[in-house]
PDB file of C-alpha atoms in Angstrom:
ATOM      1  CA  UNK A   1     -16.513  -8.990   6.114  1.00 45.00           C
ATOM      2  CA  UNK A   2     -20.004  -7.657   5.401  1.00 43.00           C
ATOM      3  CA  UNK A   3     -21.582  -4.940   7.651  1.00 46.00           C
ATOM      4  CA  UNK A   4     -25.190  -3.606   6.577  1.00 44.00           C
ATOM      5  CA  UNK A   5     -26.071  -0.061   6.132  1.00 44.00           C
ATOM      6  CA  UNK A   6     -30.092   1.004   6.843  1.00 43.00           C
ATOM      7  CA  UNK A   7     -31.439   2.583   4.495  1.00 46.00           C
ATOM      8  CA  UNK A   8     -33.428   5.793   4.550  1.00 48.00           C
ATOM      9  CA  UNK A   9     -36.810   3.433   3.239  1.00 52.00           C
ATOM     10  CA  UNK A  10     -36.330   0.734   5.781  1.00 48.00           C
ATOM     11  CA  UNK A  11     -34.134  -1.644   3.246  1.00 51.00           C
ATOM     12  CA  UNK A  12     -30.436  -2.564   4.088  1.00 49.00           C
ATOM     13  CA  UNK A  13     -27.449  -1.704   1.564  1.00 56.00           C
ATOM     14  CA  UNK A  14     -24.240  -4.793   2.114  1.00 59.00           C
ATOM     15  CA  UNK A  15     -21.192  -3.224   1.771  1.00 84.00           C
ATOM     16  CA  UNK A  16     -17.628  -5.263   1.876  1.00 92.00           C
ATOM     17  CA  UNK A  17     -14.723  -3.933   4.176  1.00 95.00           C
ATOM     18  CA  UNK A  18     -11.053  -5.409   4.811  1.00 96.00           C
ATOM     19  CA  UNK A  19      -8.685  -3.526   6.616  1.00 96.00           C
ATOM     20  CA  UNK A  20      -4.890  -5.602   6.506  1.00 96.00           C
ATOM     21  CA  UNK A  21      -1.348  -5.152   6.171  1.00 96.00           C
ATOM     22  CA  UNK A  22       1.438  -6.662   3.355  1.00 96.00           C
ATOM     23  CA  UNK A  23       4.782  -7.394   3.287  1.00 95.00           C
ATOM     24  CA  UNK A  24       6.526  -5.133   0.904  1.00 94.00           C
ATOM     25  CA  UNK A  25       9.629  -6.141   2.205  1.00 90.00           C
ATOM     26  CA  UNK A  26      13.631  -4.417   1.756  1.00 86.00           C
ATOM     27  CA  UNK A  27      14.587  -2.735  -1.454  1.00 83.00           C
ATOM     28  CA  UNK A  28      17.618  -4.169  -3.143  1.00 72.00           C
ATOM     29  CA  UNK A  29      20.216  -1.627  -3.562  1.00 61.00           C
ATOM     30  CA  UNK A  30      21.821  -1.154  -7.088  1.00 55.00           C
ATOM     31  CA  UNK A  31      25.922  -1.596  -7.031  1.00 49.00           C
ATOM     32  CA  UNK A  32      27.445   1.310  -6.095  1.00 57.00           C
ATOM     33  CA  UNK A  33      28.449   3.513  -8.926  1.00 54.00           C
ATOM     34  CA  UNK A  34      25.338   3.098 -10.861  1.00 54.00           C
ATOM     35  CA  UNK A  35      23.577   5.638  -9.759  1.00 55.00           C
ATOM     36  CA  UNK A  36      19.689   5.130 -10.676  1.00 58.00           C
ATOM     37  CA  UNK A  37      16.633   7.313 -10.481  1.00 66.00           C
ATOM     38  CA  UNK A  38      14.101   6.971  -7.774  1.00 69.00           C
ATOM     39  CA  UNK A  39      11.660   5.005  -9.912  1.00 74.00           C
ATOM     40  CA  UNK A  40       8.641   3.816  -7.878  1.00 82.00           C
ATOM     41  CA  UNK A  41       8.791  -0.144  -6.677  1.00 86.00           C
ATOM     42  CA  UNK A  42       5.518  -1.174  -8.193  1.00 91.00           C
ATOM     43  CA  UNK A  43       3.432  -3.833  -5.598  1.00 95.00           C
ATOM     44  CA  UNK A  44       0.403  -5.952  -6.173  1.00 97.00           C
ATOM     45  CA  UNK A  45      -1.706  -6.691  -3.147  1.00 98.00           C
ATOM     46  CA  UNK A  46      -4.324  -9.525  -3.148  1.00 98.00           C
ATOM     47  CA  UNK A  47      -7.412  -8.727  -1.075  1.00 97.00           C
ATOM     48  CA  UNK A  48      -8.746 -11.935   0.749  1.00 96.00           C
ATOM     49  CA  UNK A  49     -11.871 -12.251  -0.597  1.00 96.00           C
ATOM     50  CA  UNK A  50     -12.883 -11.035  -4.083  1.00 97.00           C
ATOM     51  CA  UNK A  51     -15.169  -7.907  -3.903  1.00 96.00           C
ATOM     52  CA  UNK A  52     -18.835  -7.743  -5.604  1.00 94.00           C
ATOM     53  CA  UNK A  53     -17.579  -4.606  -6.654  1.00 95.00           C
ATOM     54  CA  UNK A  54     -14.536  -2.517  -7.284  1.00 96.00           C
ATOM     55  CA  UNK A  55     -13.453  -0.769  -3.751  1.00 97.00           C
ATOM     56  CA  UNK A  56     -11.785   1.975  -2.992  1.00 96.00           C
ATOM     57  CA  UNK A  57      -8.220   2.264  -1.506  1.00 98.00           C
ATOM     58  CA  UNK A  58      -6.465   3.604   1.207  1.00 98.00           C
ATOM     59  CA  UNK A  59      -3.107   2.467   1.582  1.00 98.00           C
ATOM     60  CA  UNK A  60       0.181   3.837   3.791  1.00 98.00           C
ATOM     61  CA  UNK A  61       3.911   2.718   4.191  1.00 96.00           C
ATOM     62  CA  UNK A  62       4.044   1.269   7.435  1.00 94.00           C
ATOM     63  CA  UNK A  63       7.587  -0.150  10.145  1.00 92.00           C
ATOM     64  CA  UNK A  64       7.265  -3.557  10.711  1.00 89.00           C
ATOM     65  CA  UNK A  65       5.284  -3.848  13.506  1.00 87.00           C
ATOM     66  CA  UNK A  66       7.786  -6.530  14.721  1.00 89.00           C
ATOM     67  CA  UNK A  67      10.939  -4.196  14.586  1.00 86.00           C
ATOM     68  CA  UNK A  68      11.048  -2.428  17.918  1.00 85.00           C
ATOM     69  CA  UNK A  69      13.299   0.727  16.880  1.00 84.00           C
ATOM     70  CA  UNK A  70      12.395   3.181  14.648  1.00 84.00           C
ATOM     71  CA  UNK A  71      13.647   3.582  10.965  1.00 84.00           C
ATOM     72  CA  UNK A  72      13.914   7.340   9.938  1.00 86.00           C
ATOM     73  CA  UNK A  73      12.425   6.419   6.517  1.00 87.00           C
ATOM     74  CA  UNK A  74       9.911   8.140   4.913  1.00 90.00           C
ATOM     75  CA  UNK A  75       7.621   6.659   1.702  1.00 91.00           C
ATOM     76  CA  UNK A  76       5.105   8.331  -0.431  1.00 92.00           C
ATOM     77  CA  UNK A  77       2.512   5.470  -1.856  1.00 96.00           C
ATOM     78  CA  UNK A  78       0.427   6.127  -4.266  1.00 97.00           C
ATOM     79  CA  UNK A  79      -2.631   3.129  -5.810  1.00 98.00           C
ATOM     80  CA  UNK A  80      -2.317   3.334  -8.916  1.00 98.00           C
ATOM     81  CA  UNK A  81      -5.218   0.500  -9.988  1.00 98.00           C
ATOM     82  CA  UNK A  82      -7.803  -1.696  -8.293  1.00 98.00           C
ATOM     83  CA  UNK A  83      -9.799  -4.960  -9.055  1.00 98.00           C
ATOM     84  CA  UNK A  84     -12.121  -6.672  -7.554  1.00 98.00           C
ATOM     85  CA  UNK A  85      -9.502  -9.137  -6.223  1.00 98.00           C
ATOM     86  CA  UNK A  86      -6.772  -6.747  -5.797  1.00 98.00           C
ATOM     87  CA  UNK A  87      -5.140  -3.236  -6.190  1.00 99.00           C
ATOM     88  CA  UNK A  88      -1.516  -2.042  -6.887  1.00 98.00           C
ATOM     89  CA  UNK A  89       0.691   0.780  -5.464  1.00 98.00           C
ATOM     90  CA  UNK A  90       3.955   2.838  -6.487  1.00 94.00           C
ATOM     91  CA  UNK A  91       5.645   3.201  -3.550  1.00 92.00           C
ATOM     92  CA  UNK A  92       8.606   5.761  -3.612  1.00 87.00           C
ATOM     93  CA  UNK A  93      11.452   6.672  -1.160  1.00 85.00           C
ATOM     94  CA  UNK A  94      10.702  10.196  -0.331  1.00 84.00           C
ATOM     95  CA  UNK A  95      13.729  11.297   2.632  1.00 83.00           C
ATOM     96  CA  UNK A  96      16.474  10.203   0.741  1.00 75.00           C
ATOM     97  CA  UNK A  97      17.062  12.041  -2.486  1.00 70.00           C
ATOM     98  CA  UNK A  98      20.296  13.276  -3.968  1.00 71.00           C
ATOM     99  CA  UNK A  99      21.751  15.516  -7.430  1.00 71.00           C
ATOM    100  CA  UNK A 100      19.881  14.240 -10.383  1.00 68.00           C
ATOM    101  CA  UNK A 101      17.199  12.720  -8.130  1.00 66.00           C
ATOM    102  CA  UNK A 102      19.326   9.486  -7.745  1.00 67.00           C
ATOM    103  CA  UNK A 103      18.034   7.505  -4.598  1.00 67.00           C
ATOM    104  CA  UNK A 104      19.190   4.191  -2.835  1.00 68.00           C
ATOM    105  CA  UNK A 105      16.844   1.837  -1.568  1.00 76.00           C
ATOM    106  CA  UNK A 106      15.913   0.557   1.875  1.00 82.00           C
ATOM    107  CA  UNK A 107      16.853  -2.167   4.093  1.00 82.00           C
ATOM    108  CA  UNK A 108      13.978  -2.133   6.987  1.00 87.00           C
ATOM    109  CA  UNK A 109      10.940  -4.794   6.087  1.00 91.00           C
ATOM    110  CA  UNK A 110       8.334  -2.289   4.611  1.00 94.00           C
ATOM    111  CA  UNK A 111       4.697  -2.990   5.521  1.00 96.00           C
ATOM    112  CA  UNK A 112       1.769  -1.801   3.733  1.00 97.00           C
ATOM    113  CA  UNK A 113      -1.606  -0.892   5.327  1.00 97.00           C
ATOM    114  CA  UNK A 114      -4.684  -0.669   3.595  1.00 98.00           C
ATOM    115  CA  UNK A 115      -8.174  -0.475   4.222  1.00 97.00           C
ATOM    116  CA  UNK A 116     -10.574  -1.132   0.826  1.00 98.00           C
ATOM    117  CA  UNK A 117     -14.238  -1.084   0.962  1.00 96.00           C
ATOM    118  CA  UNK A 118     -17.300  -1.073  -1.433  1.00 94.00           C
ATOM    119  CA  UNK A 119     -18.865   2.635  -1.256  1.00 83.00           C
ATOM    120  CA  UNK A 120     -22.564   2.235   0.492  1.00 77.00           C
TER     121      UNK A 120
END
């Protein structure tokens, strides 16, 4: 979507905005007894549309918006890179933690929200 900015000399600057979701979906568990160390779960996310230019990022964990209870789940997220056509995030299990920093995964149907727009 393009939305002009005015200009302080009477010319308009385009900028490019989308604002969407992604499915991220459950985290596998490993078999039990192999304990394994909360290593980030590394997602690409296509925008739409290519940009003219590279964006910038803002992207959160989010419930599915279809799942009616709550999960007590908590994520930290982090975008790591961005294109013009897309950008990529860690995403990390942050409530569950035990000894050694050994984690399990998740079984809700993570959601991602971003919004990514060209700076004016």
């Amino acid at each position: 979507m393009h939305r002009p900015h005015q200009q302080c000399d009477g010319e308009f600057d385009m900028t490019q905005k989308f604002v969407g979701t992604h499915v991220v979906g459950p985290r596998e568990k490993l078999p039990s007894g192999k304990p394994w160390i909360n290593a980030p779960l590394t997602v690409k996310v296509p925008f739409p549309a290519a940009f003219n230019a590279i964006p910038i990022v803002v992207a959160s964990a989010l419930q599915d918006p279809k799942h009616t209870s709550t999960y007590p789940d908590t994520f930290a997220v982090t975008v790591i890179s961005v294109t013009k056509t897309d950008f990529t995030v860690n995403i990390c299990r942050a409530d569950y933690v035990r000894d050694n920093y050994t984690t399990s995964g998740w079984g809700q149907n993570l959601h991602l929200s971003y919004i990514a727009e060209t700076p004016a």
